[in-house]
Amino acid sequence: MRSSTIYDVAQAADVSTSTVSRAFSAPDRVRAATREHVLETARRLGYQPNPHARALVSRRTQTVAMVVSDITNPHFFELIRGAELRAKASGYTLVLVNAEESPRIELEQIQRLTRSVDGFLLAASRQPAENLLQLAATQKVVVVNRRVPGLASVVLEHAEGCRQMVSHLASLGHESVVYLAGPQNSWMAASRWAAIRAAAAELGVHARRMGPFTPTVASGGAAADAALTTDATAAIAHNDLLAIGVLRRLADRGVRVPADVSVVGFDDIFAADLCTPTLTTLGGAHADVGRAAVELLLTSMDQYREQAPQLVVPSELILRRSTGSARTSDLSDR
Amino acid sequence: MRSSTIYDVAQAADVSTSTVSRAFSAPDRVRAATREHVLETARRLGYQPNPHARALVSRRTQTVAMVVSDITNPHFFELIRGAELRAKASGYTLVLVNAEESPRIELEQIQRLTRSVDGFLLAASRQPAENLLQLAATQKVVVVNRRVPGLASVVLEHAEGCRQMVSHLASLGHESVVYLAGPQNSWMAASRWAAIRAAAAELGVHARRMGPFTPTVASGGAAADAALTTDATAAIAHNDLLAIGVLRRLADRGVRVPADVSVVGFDDIFAADLCTPTLTTLGGAHADVGRAAVELLLTSMDQYREQAPQLVVPSELILRRSTGSARTSDLSDR
DNA sequence: CAACATTCTGCAACCCTTTGCCACGCCCCC
DNA sequence: GGGGGCGTGGCAAAGGGTTGCAGAATGTTG
């Protein structure tokens, strides 16, 4: 039972295929009465345009790809959800691609899809900037939670957020903090460290960086141990997963949080409000980030922009139980 | 800069387009030397077949769609991940579709995609069985965590799991349990209740069902309150999200878990090990479920099967802190 | 009513591959 | 030496739309 084509509709409506085509994709190029008649016939025949035939000539696939560095990171869920919803609202389909934290896989997957999608959303891309620029020369690209000069981007605000974070710790008496850094090639990791360092300097707090660490719960053990080799009274983990891993390890080692050490994370994932103690973290409307990114991508498809827009979605410091006053005595004296 | 087509390659390699096509998709229809030459030329020209042109005639898109009832449910993460990985391994792309817990949206999205994908993975579908059968008449379909006579399916074992769960509670002295049910149209909810009821009857435990509840943390409040209107000493929540909501509400109301009430969930989501108390739950290798589902779908595409296979992936009862001995006195006496 | 402008609509080429069918050359065998 | 079979490769027809161009129909104006 072959499904009906544009020919069937044309024949049934007694017009040419071009008229049928236009009735759908250029409604004002055909008289209202004719259009109605065609659409009605199409409906009656259950006609649905074949997306591949359409894509073949129009070079529009009505599909966008979202590449995430690690699909298992809960932080991306909201991002994906926002993007999916927004895409659907414009009749676009979202293809999800997992880079598995590997720049090579990321690139391979992108190559593979260049012909089948209209554009890419690159979330937390691990590619060097030049690769991205090169890609953007032939594809529509929006980078998410990363900024690359010349590329459209959406990031969750974090410079000011980091400042607030350090300031929050400073006000609790912390004089030495450690940043447990994310992956080497993560723009976010570098950017956060820069913001933390600047804020620390300004507030007279000593800040150091350790790592890099893979942003997973499993890596939290090593991160916690590293943090404990320092005199820092507060640890800022690259993300909530890492922070939760740190909390676990500290509990195992009998270090009290926040009495002995304060811990903060980034992302405000669902679990941050469940772990013990609950986690102070820099959150924000991740779904909005995803939504905005798709929006940027879609508008960039049908209008040329002199300058690539760089959007910033506000963040919010969520205070929970993992931060408290700095301990006054040395940890080893306890 | 138009990218190179099969014509360019054919011309450069001095063969016909059919030979180029066959060099790629039917390697043994062309002499080894010719094939090498063609492939080399293609490589040199950076030729990549246009997936749409290919799909148009071959009717194969190398894409499968996965429809989930709610993309924000962490339980699906592993499922999605397993499916994505398996699909990628066979050169397939995974399209993710969110049904937002709405049967209507679910159906619309499926319709929209019928022409652009080779098959559907329907996870926790909320459609009535007849809709699914009808869909399966024209599309390749594998249902996940649901069983429909006549359709290929993969489910995480839960009948035996529910038995273990009830048995675990019975051994702790619980004589009355309540099942806080999932959505009305969820096959899983019905199936779990049947298993729980059977096990309870067998073990001499009183079981009742309340609900339905939307399987979210937010609904946990109502579910907990409902549970407290009964004399049940243990609550089995439809999934971990609901269970976590229940835990929260119980804590707010000063009901101790597990001293006063035991709580168990399903899925073993990441957060189940983080909440307070940690949650006893029926877990399993969800990624395997996703993997198996894709596998079933892919094999069903190139080989006819008399009988639709129904796979069952083993589950595992994870004992944590939310279950303990049944209280001996009435809750209101406390 | 003629001349011209404006909408509509149809023709036909094109988008890029796949694939059924046929032709060719070669080897083998009788 | 002629015929059959097999391994290769080419021809050309899809596959289902979109779109530039031009002709037809309709409307406007003087």
mmCIF file of C-alpha atoms in Angstrom, chain A residues 3-4 48-53 55-56 59 61 71-72 74 77-78 80-81 84-85 88 91-98 100 105 109 111-116 217 241 244 248 269-271 273-276, chain B residues 2-4 48-53 55-56 61 71-72 74 77-78 80-81 84-85 88 91-98 100 105 109 111-116 217 241 244 248 269-271 273-276:
data_model
loop_
_atom_site.group_PDB
_atom_site.id
_atom_site.type_symbol
_atom_site.label_atom_id
_atom_site.label_comp_id
_atom_site.label_asym_id
_atom_site.label_seq_id
_atom_site.Cartn_x
_atom_site.Cartn_y
_atom_site.Cartn_z
ATOM 1 C CA SER A 3 1.341 6.049 0.428
ATOM 2 C CA SER A 4 0.053 8.839 -1.723
ATOM 3 C CA GLN A 48 2.105 13.681 3.613
ATOM 4 C CA PRO A 49 5.047 15.216 1.783
ATOM 5 C CA ASN A 50 8.065 12.960 1.679
ATOM 6 C CA PRO A 51 10.721 14.736 3.711
ATOM 7 C CA HIS A 52 13.595 13.234 1.782
ATOM 8 C CA ALA A 53 12.328 14.206 -1.598
ATOM 9 C CA ALA A 55 15.199 17.828 1.374
ATOM 10 C CA LEU A 56 16.860 16.628 -1.772
ATOM 11 C CA ARG A 59 18.304 21.431 0.894
ATOM 12 C CA THR A 61 15.814 18.935 6.287
ATOM 13 C CA ILE A 71 24.571 12.187 27.451
ATOM 14 C CA THR A 72 24.555 10.648 30.899
ATOM 15 C CA PRO A 74 21.902 14.957 34.138
ATOM 16 C CA PHE A 77 18.540 16.769 30.452
ATOM 17 C CA GLU A 78 17.005 20.161 30.887
ATOM 18 C CA ILE A 80 17.894 18.766 25.775
ATOM 19 C CA ARG A 81 14.343 19.161 26.887
ATOM 20 C CA GLU A 84 13.547 19.567 21.873
ATOM 21 C CA LEU A 85 10.484 21.537 22.822
ATOM 22 C CA LYS A 88 9.219 20.820 17.843
ATOM 23 C CA GLY A 91 8.251 21.738 13.184
ATOM 24 C CA TYR A 92 11.849 20.710 13.509
ATOM 25 C CA THR A 93 13.102 17.365 14.672
ATOM 26 C CA LEU A 94 15.939 17.095 17.133
ATOM 27 C CA VAL A 95 18.619 14.506 16.622
ATOM 28 C CA LEU A 96 20.563 13.707 19.718
ATOM 29 C CA VAL A 97 24.226 12.923 19.478
ATOM 30 C CA ASN A 98 26.449 11.731 22.252
ATOM 31 C CA GLU A 100 31.007 10.364 24.956
ATOM 32 C CA ILE A 105 33.775 10.821 18.287
ATOM 33 C CA GLN A 109 29.417 12.216 14.345
ATOM 34 C CA GLN A 111 30.745 14.841 9.800
ATOM 35 C CA ARG A 112 28.349 11.972 9.441
ATOM 36 C CA LEU A 113 25.385 14.224 9.923
ATOM 37 C CA THR A 114 26.339 17.279 7.909
ATOM 38 C CA ARG A 115 24.142 16.228 5.016
ATOM 39 C CA SER A 116 21.173 15.223 7.090
ATOM 40 C CA VAL A 217 30.706 11.109 40.622
ATOM 41 C CA LEU A 241 28.336 15.286 39.770
ATOM 42 C CA ILE A 244 28.514 14.783 44.902
ATOM 43 C CA ARG A 248 30.772 10.979 49.332
ATOM 44 C CA ILE A 269 21.012 19.082 38.874
ATOM 45 C CA PHE A 270 18.032 17.338 40.376
ATOM 46 C CA ALA A 271 20.232 15.280 42.690
ATOM 47 C CA ASP A 273 18.755 18.794 46.353
ATOM 48 C CA LEU A 274 18.784 15.170 47.465
ATOM 49 C CA CYS A 275 22.317 14.408 48.465
ATOM 50 C CA THR A 276 23.543 14.735 52.031
ATOM 51 C CA ARG B 2 28.726 22.484 -3.793
ATOM 52 C CA SER B 3 29.996 19.287 -2.256
ATOM 53 C CA SER B 4 30.884 16.494 -4.609
ATOM 54 C CA GLN B 48 29.923 11.671 1.009
ATOM 55 C CA PRO B 49 26.716 10.101 -0.229
ATOM 56 C CA ASN B 50 23.685 12.291 0.173
ATOM 57 C CA PRO B 51 21.490 10.514 2.692
ATOM 58 C CA HIS B 52 18.294 11.961 1.323
ATOM 59 C CA ALA B 53 18.871 10.975 -2.233
ATOM 60 C CA ALA B 55 16.691 7.361 1.285
ATOM 61 C CA LEU B 56 14.456 8.508 -1.509
ATOM 62 C CA THR B 61 16.994 6.245 6.219
ATOM 63 C CA ILE B 71 12.208 13.042 28.569
ATOM 64 C CA THR B 72 12.863 14.576 31.970
ATOM 65 C CA PRO B 74 16.019 10.273 34.707
ATOM 66 C CA PHE B 77 18.666 8.435 30.503
ATOM 67 C CA GLU B 78 20.248 5.047 30.631
ATOM 68 C CA ILE B 80 18.445 6.443 25.769
ATOM 69 C CA ARG B 81 22.131 6.046 26.215
ATOM 70 C CA GLU B 84 22.014 5.640 21.138
ATOM 71 C CA LEU B 85 25.201 3.666 21.528
ATOM 72 C CA LYS B 88 25.551 4.394 16.402
ATOM 73 C CA GLY B 91 25.674 3.467 11.652
ATOM 74 C CA TYR B 92 22.191 4.486 12.614
ATOM 75 C CA THR B 93 21.176 7.831 13.976
ATOM 76 C CA LEU B 94 18.825 8.117 16.904
ATOM 77 C CA VAL B 95 16.095 10.693 16.883
ATOM 78 C CA LEU B 96 14.738 11.493 20.282
ATOM 79 C CA VAL B 97 11.094 12.279 20.696
ATOM 80 C CA ASN B 98 9.407 13.492 23.815
ATOM 81 C CA GLU B 100 5.418 14.877 27.310
ATOM 82 C CA ILE B 105 1.501 14.406 21.237
ATOM 83 C CA GLN B 109 5.076 13.004 16.576
ATOM 84 C CA GLN B 111 2.952 10.383 12.354
ATOM 85 C CA ARG B 112 5.250 13.230 11.568
ATOM 86 C CA LEU B 113 8.254 10.972 11.514
ATOM 87 C CA THR B 114 6.930 7.926 9.704
ATOM 88 C CA ARG B 115 8.568 8.955 6.470
ATOM 89 C CA SER B 116 11.876 9.955 7.968
ATOM 90 C CA VAL B 217 8.521 14.136 42.622
ATOM 91 C CA LEU B 241 10.691 9.951 41.381
ATOM 92 C CA ILE B 244 11.426 10.464 46.446
ATOM 93 C CA ARG B 248 10.015 14.280 51.210
ATOM 94 C CA ILE B 269 17.724 6.142 39.174
ATOM 95 C CA PHE B 270 20.925 7.879 40.117
ATOM 96 C CA ALA B 271 19.197 9.934 42.792
ATOM 97 C CA ASP B 273 21.287 6.432 46.150
ATOM 98 C CA LEU B 274 21.469 10.066 47.230
ATOM 99 C CA CYS B 275 18.173 10.837 48.874
ATOM 100 C CA THR B 276 17.599 10.524 52.578
#
